[in-house]
Backbone as CSV, one residue per row, in Angstrom:
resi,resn,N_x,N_y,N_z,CA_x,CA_y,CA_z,C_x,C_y,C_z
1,UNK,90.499,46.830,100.174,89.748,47.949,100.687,90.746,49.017,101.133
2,UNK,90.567,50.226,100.719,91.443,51.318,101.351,90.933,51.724,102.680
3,UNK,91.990,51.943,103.335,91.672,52.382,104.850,91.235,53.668,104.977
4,UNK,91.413,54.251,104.383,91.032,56.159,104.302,89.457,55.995,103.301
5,UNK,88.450,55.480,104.198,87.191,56.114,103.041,86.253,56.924,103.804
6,UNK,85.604,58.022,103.086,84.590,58.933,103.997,83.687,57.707,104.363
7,UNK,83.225,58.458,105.491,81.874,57.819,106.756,82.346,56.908,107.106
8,UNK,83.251,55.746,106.912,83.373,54.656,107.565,85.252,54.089,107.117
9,UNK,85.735,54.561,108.099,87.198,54.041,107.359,87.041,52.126,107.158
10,UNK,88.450,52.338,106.923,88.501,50.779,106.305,88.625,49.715,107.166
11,UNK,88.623,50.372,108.649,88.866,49.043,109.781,87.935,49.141,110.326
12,UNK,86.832,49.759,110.612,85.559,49.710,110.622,84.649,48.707,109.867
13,UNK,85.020,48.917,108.733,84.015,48.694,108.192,84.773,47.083,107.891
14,UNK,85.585,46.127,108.107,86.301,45.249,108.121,85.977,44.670,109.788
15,UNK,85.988,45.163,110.462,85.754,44.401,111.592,83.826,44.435,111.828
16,UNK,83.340,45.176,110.775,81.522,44.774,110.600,81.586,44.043,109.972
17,UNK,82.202,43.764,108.792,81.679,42.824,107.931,82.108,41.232,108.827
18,UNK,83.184,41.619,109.327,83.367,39.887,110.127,82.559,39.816,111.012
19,UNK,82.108,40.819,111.802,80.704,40.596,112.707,79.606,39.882,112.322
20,UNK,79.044,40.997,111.145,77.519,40.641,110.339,77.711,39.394,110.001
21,UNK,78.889,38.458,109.519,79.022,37.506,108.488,80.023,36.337,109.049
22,UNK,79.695,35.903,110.631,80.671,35.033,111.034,80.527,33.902,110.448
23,UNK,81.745,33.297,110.219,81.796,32.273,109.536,81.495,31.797,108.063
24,UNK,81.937,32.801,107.694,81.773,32.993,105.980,83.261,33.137,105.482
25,UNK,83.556,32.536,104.807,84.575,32.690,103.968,84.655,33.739,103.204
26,UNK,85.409,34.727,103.097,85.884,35.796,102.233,87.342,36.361,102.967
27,UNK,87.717,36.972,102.014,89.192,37.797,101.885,89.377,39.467,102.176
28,UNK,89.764,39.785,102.922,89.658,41.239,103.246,91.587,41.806,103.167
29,UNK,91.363,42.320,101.974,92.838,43.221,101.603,92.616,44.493,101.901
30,UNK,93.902,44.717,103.097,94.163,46.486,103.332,94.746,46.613,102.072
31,UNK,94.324,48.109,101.508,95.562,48.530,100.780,95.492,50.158,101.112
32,UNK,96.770,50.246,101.876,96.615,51.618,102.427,98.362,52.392,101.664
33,UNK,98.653,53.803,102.234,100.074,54.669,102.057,100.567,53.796,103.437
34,UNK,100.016,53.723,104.464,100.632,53.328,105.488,101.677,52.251,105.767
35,UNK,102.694,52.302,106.042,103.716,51.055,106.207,104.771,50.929,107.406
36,UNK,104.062,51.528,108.484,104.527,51.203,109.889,104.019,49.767,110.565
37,UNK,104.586,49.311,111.191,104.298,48.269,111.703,103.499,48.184,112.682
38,UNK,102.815,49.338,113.444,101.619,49.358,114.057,99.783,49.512,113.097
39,UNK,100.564,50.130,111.933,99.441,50.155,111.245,99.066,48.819,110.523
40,UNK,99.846,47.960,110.326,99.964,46.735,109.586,99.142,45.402,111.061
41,UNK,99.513,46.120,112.241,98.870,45.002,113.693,97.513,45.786,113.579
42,UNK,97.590,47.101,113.113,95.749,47.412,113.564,94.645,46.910,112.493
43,UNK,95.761,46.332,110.899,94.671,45.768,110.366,94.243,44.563,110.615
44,UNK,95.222,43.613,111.149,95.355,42.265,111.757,93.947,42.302,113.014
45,UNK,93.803,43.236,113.177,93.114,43.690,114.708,91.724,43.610,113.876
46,UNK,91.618,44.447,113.346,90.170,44.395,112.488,89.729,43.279,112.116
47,UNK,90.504,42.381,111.350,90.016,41.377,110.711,90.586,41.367,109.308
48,UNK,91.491,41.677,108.920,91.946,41.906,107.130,92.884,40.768,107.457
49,UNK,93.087,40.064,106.276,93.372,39.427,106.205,94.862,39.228,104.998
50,UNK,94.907,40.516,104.583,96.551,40.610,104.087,96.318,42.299,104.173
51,UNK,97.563,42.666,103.298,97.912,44.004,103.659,98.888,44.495,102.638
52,UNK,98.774,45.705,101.566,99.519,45.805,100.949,99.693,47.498,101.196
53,UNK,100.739,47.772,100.591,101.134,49.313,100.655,101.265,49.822,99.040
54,UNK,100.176,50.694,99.291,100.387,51.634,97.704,102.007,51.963,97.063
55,UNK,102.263,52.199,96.239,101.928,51.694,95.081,101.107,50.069,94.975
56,UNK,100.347,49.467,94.826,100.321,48.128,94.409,100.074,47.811,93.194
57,UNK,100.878,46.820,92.605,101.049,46.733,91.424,99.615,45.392,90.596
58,UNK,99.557,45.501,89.214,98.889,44.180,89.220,98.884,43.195,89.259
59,UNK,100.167,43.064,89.355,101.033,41.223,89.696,100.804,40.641,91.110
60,UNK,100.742,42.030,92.129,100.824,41.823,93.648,99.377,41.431,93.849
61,UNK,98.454,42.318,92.954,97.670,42.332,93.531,96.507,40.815,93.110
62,UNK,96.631,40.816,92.176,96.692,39.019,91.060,96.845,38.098,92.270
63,UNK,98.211,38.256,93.002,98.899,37.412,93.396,98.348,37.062,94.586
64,UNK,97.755,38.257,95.399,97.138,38.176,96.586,95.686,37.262,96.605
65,UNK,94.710,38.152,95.439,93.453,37.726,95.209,93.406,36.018,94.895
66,UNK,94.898,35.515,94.245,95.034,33.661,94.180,94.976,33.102,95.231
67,UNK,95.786,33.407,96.257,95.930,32.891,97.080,95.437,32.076,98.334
């Protein structure tokens, strides 16, 4: 999920979906420009559950979705 989307950014809408849906298994990928290390704890904060920084490639991103 990109963090920059109109009406509802991406940590919003990541810390609803773990609300609406406790205890459900699913995977929540940031993929933002951002690559400070406060922005990487505020997705941790939401509820995402990895975190990649644009460019992402399709190997990374393969690699993530296996895991």
């Amino acid at each position: 999920m990109d963090l920059r989307m109109p009406v509802m950014d991406g940590y919003e809408a990541a810390r609803r979906l773990r609300a609406n849906h406790p205890g459900r298994a699913f995977r929540l990928v940031a993929i933002t420009g951002w690559g400070q290390d406060q922005d990487r704890q505020r997705t941790l904060e939401a509820g995402f559950d990895q975190y990649l920084v644009k460019p992402v490639g399709v190997a990374e991103l393969k690699s993530v979705l296996a895991s």
